[in-house]
């Protein structure tokens, strides 16, 4: 069972004394949760649609030449080619053949309206966006992260599409951009004010649910996942283990008990950091590769992918869509976000248009003049 592999990795002797397991083997051995897999089976199309939508919106007059999308088809994982992909979603994309030499791709009026609705929702909640960005920076020991890493997750964090101007440049008393000495022509985003006293999401849950164990995390295992008596015992032991909270200073190497227990506490801090990171996202989900961009900057000296796999009661990792996507279990119930928000609601409207993919594409083609 996958849970036994997790148990062996999490509560065994140091890696040098246990059998080696590759990340690919660890991923393959995980317990498959059909609820999240069913959700991801649909979401994998949404990710591609959003990627194409962003290209269209960034193009002059919001019209993308078809040859440009065709050249990017492999990078965007449009397996059957650009044209076949567009034909699959006639409620989202339309083709303009008014210039036969270079057909243009546009969003349908409905998709354009949804895009503007999402942008308006993000722009109207700048206070929340500033708070999320401050929280992200406050988890960093240096209170800094690469700007390019933030660009990777701006949509997940619900930031406005012009956040570099409206949020960062618009609040110079809070944020500072500095040149990155290790990477020419790149910048580091720095928190200019003393870090506020933030309360992690897990602390709010502990308070609301009156959880007696100060260092416990909410656990939610899927039906059919068999938990051995030994695993339950070791999970209880792990729940009781103290650790440095995401917004607290990281203990130096000289602090703590040293050895295995010190490493275990550092790993539990990393669990707390990624838990908080996912709690900050609009949909309580993110691509693992994007989280890894922040690994060292947030003081996490662990393999992020393995960290998610080692804690199946908190996270679920899906591999659908040729990407590794992690979900925060407590944010979902029966495959739906428990606490929706205006940005999520707008995306669900686009999601609904994706599901209506059987309508003839010719209805959305603008005939040549």
CSV table of N, CA and C in Angstrom, one decimal, residues 22 33 41 44 66 72 90 152 181 196-197 201 208 217 224-225 251 258 264 269 299 303 315 321 339 349 363:
chain,number,residue,atom,x,y,z
A,22,UNK,N,13.5,6.4,-5.8
A,22,UNK,CA,13.5,7.6,-6.7
A,22,UNK,C,12.2,8.3,-6.5
A,33,UNK,N,-6.4,9.1,-5.3
A,33,UNK,CA,-7.7,9.6,-4.8
A,33,UNK,C,-8.6,9.9,-6.0
A,41,UNK,N,-8.8,15.7,-14.2
A,41,UNK,CA,-9.1,15.3,-15.5
A,41,UNK,C,-9.7,16.4,-16.3
A,44,UNK,N,-7.1,19.8,-16.3
A,44,UNK,CA,-5.9,19.9,-17.2
A,44,UNK,C,-6.2,20.6,-18.5
A,66,UNK,N,-2.7,32.6,-35.8
A,66,UNK,CA,-2.7,31.1,-35.6
A,66,UNK,C,-1.3,30.5,-35.8
A,72,UNK,N,3.9,27.3,-30.8
A,72,UNK,CA,4.0,27.1,-29.4
A,72,UNK,C,3.2,25.9,-28.9
A,90,UNK,N,-15.2,25.7,-28.7
A,90,UNK,CA,-15.8,26.8,-29.5
A,90,UNK,C,-16.5,27.8,-28.6
A,152,UNK,N,5.4,33.6,-11.6
A,152,UNK,CA,5.0,32.2,-11.8
A,152,UNK,C,3.7,31.9,-11.2
A,181,UNK,N,22.0,40.2,-7.7
A,181,UNK,CA,23.4,40.2,-8.0
A,181,UNK,C,23.8,38.9,-8.6
A,196,UNK,N,4.6,42.0,9.7
A,196,UNK,CA,3.5,42.0,10.6
A,196,UNK,C,3.4,40.7,11.4
A,197,UNK,N,2.6,40.7,12.5
A,197,UNK,CA,2.4,39.5,13.3
A,197,UNK,C,1.2,38.7,12.6
A,201,UNK,N,-2.8,30.0,8.8
A,201,UNK,CA,-4.1,29.5,8.6
A,201,UNK,C,-4.4,28.3,9.5
A,208,UNK,N,-10.4,27.8,16.0
A,208,UNK,CA,-11.9,27.6,15.7
A,208,UNK,C,-12.4,26.2,16.1
A,217,UNK,N,-1.9,19.4,12.7
A,217,UNK,CA,-2.4,19.8,11.4
A,217,UNK,C,-3.7,19.0,11.1
A,224,UNK,N,-10.9,4.3,1.6
A,224,UNK,CA,-10.2,3.2,1.0
A,224,UNK,C,-8.7,3.2,1.3
A,225,UNK,N,-8.2,4.3,1.9
A,225,UNK,CA,-6.8,4.3,2.3
A,225,UNK,C,-6.6,3.7,3.6
A,251,UNK,N,15.2,28.4,13.5
A,251,UNK,CA,16.3,28.2,14.5
A,251,UNK,C,17.6,27.9,13.8
A,258,UNK,N,19.3,18.7,17.8
A,258,UNK,CA,20.3,18.1,17.0
A,258,UNK,C,19.9,16.8,16.4
A,264,UNK,N,13.8,16.5,11.8
A,264,UNK,CA,12.4,16.2,11.7
A,264,UNK,C,11.6,17.5,12.0
A,269,UNK,N,8.6,22.2,9.9
A,269,UNK,CA,8.4,23.6,9.6
A,269,UNK,C,8.1,23.8,8.1
A,299,UNK,N,13.4,29.0,3.1
A,299,UNK,CA,14.2,28.2,4.1
A,299,UNK,C,13.8,26.7,4.2
A,303,UNK,N,13.0,18.1,-0.3
A,303,UNK,CA,12.5,17.8,-1.6
A,303,UNK,C,11.0,18.1,-1.5
A,315,UNK,N,-2.2,16.7,1.9
A,315,UNK,CA,-2.0,17.1,0.5
A,315,UNK,C,-2.3,16.0,-0.4
A,321,UNK,N,-2.3,15.7,-16.9
A,321,UNK,CA,-1.9,16.9,-17.7
A,321,UNK,C,-0.5,17.2,-17.8
A,339,UNK,N,-14.6,27.2,0.4
A,339,UNK,CA,-14.9,28.6,0.5
A,339,UNK,C,-14.5,29.3,-0.8
A,349,UNK,N,-16.8,30.0,-14.2
A,349,UNK,CA,-17.6,30.3,-15.4
A,349,UNK,C,-16.9,29.9,-16.7
A,363,UNK,N,-20.0,27.8,-35.7
A,363,UNK,CA,-20.9,28.9,-35.1
A,363,UNK,C,-20.1,30.1,-34.6
